[in-house]
Short mmCIF file of C-alpha atoms in Angstrom, two decimals:
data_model
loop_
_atom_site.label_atom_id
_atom_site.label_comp_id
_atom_site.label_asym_id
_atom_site.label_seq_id
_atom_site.Cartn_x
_atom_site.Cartn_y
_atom_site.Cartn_z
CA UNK O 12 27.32 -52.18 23.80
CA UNK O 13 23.64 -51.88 23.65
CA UNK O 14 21.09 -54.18 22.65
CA UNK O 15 18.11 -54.34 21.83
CA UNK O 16 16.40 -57.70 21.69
CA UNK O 17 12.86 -58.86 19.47
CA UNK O 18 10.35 -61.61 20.61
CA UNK O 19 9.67 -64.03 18.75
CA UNK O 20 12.86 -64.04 15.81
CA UNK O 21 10.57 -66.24 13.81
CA UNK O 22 6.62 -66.98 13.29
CA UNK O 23 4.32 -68.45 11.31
CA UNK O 24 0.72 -68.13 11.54
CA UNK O 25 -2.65 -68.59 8.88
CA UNK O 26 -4.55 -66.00 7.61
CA UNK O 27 -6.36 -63.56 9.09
CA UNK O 28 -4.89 -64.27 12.88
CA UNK O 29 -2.80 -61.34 14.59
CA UNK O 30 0.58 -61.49 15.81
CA UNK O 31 2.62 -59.75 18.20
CA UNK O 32 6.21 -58.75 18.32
CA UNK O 33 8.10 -57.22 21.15
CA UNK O 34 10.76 -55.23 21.42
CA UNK O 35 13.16 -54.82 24.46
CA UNK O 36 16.31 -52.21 25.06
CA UNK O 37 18.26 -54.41 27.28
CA UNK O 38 20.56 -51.82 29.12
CA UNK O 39 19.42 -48.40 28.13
CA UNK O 40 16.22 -46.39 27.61
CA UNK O 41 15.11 -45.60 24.62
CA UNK O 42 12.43 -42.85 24.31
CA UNK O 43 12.07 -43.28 20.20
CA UNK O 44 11.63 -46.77 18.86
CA UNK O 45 11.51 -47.62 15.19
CA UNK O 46 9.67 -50.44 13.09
CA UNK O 47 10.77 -51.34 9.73
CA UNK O 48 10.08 -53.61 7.36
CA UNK O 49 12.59 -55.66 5.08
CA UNK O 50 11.90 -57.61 1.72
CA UNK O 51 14.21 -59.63 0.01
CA UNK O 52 17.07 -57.65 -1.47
CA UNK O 53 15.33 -54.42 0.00
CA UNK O 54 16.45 -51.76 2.30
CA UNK O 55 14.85 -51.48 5.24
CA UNK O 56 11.40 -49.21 5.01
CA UNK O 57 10.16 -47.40 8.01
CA UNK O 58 7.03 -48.11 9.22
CA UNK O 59 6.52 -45.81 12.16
CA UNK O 60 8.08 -44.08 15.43
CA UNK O 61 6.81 -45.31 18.61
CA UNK O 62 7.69 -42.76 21.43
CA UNK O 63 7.30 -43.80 25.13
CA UNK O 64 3.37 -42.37 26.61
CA UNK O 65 2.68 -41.11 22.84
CA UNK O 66 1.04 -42.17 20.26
CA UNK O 67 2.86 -43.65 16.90
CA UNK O 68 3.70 -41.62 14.04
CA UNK O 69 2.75 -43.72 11.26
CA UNK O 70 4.96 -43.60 7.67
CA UNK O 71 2.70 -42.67 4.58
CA UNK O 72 1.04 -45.91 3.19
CA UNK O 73 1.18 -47.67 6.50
CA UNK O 74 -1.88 -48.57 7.92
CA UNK O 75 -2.25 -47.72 11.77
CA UNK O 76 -5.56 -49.74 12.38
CA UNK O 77 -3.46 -52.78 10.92
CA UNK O 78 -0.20 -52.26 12.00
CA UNK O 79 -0.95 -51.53 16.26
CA UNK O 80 2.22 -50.16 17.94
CA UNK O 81 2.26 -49.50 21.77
CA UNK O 82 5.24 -48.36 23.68
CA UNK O 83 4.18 -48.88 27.20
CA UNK O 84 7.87 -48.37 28.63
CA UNK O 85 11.78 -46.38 28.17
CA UNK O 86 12.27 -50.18 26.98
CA UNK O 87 9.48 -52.39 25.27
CA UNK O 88 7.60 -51.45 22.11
CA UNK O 89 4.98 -53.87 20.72
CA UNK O 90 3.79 -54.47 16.93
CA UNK O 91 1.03 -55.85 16.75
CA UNK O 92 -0.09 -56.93 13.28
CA UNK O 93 -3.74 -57.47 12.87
CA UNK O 94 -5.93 -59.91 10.86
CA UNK O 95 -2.55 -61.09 8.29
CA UNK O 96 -2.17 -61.67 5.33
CA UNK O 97 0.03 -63.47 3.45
CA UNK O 98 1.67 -60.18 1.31
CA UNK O 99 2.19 -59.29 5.01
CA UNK O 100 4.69 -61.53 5.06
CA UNK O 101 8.21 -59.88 5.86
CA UNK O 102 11.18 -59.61 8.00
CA UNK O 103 10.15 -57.19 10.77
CA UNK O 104 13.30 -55.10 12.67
CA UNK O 105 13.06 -52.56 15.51
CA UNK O 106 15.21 -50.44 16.98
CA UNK O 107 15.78 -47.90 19.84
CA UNK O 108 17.55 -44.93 19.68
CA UNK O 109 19.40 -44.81 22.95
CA UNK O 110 18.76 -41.09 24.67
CA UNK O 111 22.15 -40.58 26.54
CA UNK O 112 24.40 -41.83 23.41
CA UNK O 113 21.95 -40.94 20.70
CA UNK O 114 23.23 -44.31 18.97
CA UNK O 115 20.64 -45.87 17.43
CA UNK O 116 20.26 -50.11 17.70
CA UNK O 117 18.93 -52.94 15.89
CA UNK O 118 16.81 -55.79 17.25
CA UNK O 119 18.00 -59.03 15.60
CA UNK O 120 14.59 -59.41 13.75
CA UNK O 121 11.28 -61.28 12.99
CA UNK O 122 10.18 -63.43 10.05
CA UNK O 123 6.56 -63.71 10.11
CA UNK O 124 5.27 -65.89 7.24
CA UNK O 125 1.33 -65.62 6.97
CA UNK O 126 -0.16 -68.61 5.39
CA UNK T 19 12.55 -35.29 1.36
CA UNK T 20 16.02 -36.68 2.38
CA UNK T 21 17.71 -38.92 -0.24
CA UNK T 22 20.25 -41.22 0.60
CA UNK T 23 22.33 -43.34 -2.54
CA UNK T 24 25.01 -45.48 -2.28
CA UNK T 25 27.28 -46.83 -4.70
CA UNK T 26 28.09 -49.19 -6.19
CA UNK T 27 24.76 -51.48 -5.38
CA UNK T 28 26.93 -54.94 -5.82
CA UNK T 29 30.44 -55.39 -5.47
CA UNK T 30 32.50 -58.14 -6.21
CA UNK T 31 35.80 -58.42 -5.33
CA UNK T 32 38.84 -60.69 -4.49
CA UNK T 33 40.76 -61.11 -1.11
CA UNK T 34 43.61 -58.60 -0.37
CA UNK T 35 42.22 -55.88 -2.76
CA UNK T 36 41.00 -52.54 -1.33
CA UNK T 37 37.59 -50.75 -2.40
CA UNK T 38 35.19 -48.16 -1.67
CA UNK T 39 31.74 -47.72 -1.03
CA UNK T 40 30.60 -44.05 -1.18
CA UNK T 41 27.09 -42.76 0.16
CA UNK T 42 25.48 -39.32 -0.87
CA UNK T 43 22.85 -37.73 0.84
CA UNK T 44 20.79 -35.01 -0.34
CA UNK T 45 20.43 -32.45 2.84
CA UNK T 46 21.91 -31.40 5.87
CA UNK T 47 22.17 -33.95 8.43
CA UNK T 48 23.22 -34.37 11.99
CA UNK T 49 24.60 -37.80 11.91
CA UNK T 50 25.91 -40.79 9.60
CA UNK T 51 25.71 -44.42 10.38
CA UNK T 52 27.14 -47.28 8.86
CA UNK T 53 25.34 -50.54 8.91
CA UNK T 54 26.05 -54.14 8.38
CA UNK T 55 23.71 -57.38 7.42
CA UNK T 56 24.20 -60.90 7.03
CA UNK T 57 21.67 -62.99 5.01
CA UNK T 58 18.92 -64.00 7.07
CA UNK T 59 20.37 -61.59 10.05
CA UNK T 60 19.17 -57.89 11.45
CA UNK T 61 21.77 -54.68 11.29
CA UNK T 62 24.84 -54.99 12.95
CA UNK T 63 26.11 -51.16 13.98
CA UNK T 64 29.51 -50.13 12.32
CA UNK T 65 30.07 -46.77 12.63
CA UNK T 66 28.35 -43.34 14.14
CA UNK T 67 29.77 -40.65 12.22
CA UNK T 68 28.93 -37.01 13.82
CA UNK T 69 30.90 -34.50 12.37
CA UNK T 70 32.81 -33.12 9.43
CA UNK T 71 35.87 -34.43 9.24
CA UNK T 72 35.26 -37.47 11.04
CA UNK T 73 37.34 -40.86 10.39
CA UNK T 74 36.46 -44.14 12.29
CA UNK T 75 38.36 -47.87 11.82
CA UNK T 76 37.93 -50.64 13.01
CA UNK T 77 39.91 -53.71 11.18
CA UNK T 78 39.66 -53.33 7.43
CA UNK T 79 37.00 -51.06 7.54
CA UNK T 80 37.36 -47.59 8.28
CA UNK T 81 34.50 -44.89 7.51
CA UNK T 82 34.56 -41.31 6.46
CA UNK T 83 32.29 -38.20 6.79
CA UNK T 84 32.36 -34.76 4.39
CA UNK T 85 29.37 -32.71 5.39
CA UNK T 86 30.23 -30.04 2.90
CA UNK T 87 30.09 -32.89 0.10
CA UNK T 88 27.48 -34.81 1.89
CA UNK T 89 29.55 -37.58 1.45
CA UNK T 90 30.56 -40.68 3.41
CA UNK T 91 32.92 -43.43 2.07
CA UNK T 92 33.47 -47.05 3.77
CA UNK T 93 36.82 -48.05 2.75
CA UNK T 94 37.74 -51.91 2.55
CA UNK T 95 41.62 -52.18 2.88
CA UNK T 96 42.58 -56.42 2.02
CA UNK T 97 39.85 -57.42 1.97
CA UNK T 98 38.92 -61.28 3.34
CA UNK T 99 35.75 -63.42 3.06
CA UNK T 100 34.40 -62.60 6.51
CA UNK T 101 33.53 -58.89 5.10
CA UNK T 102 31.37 -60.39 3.09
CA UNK T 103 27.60 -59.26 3.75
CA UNK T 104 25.29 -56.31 2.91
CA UNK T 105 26.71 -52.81 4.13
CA UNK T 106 24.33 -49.71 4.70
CA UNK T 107 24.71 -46.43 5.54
CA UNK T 108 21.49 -44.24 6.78
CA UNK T 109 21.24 -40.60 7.57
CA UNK T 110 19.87 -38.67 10.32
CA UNK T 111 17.26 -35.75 9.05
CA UNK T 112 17.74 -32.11 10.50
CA UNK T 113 14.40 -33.43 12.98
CA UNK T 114 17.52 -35.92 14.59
CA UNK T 115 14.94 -38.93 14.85
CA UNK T 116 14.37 -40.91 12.27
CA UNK T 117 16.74 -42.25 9.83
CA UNK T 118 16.82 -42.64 5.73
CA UNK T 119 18.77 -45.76 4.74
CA UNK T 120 20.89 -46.35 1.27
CA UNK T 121 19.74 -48.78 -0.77
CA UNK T 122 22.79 -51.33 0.29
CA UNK T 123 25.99 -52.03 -1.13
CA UNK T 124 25.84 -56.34 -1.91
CA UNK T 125 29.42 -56.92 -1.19
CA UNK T 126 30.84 -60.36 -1.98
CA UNK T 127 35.14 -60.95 -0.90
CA UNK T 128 36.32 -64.16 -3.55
CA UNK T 129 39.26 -66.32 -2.59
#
């Protein structure tokens, strides 16, 4: 099946530093990719829709000058998140919608924990 | 704006017994997923439901779609531990990109 992979699964970083997550479709393209954000006993909530050679389409309420989302590729998207915070602090899951099959796959995660 | 409930929100049941979840959706959509989570853990895919009508299984779980009710139902037949774990469905919107999720069904299987 497909997969779709995230880099790093966990960090933790202080204040006011940035972090960067990838993620990779493994064995497919994927011209959408999606960020969301989980809280405890949440749903997910999307962030925004990264499109390959496009700029992001940013959910209401999410800020694109802190929340930096490139999709260079048919199979990496980036988050970066700029200058943390601690209410930052979240579990962080993309996913690619696969083009041929139209299925749509998870990434296994990212905790960040700002300090 | 596309609404997507499920019910119930927690479910607590014991092993062998059969159950339920339903998911309602509030407009015309192109496709139906069915999602699982462990603690801790990202979405596992369950099911891609695409038309009216449609039935999927796979083990105990097998997942229904009516697009005239905008209904889909994840039924649990004997239930065992394992199944224990978060279950979500999301909907496609009539733009077929992103998706709306339910708000989760907590289920826990007892011995």
């Amino acid at each position: 099946g497909a997969v779709v992979s995230q880099h790093p699964s966990r960090v933790i970083c202080k204040s006011g530093t940035s972090v960067k997550i990838e993620c990779r479709s493994l064995d497919f393209q994927a011209t959408t990719m999606f960020w969301y954000r989980q809280f405890p006993k949440q749903s997910l909530m999307l962030m925004a829709t990264s499109n390959e050679g496009s700029k992001a389409t940013y959910e209401q309420g999410v800020e694109k000058d802190k929340f930096l989302i490139n999709h260079a590729s048919l199979t990496l998207s980036t988050l970066t998140v700029t200058s943390a915070h601690p209410e930052d602090s979240s579990f962080y899951i993309c996913s690619a919608r696969d083009g041929t099959s139209g299925g749509q796959f998870f990434g296994p995660g990212t905790r960040l924990t700002v300090l | 704006e596309l609404k997507v409930e499920q019910n119930p929100l927690f479910l607590s049941m014991q092993e062998g017994k059969n159950y339920t979840i339903y998911c309602n959706y509030s407009t015309t959509s192109d496709r139906l997923y069915w999602y699982r989570q462990d603690p801790g853990k990202s979405l596992e895919s369950l099911f891609v439901l695409l038309s009216n009508g449609a039935v999927k299984q796979e083990g105990r779980l097998m997942a229904s779609l009516d697009t005239k009710a905008r209904l889909s139902t994840l039924h649990i037949t004997a239930a065992v531990h394992d199944l224990s774990a978060t279950y979500f469905c999301a909907v496609d919107g009539t733009s077929g990109s992103r998706l709306t999720f339910g708000e989760g069904t907590q289920l826990t299987v007892n011995p």
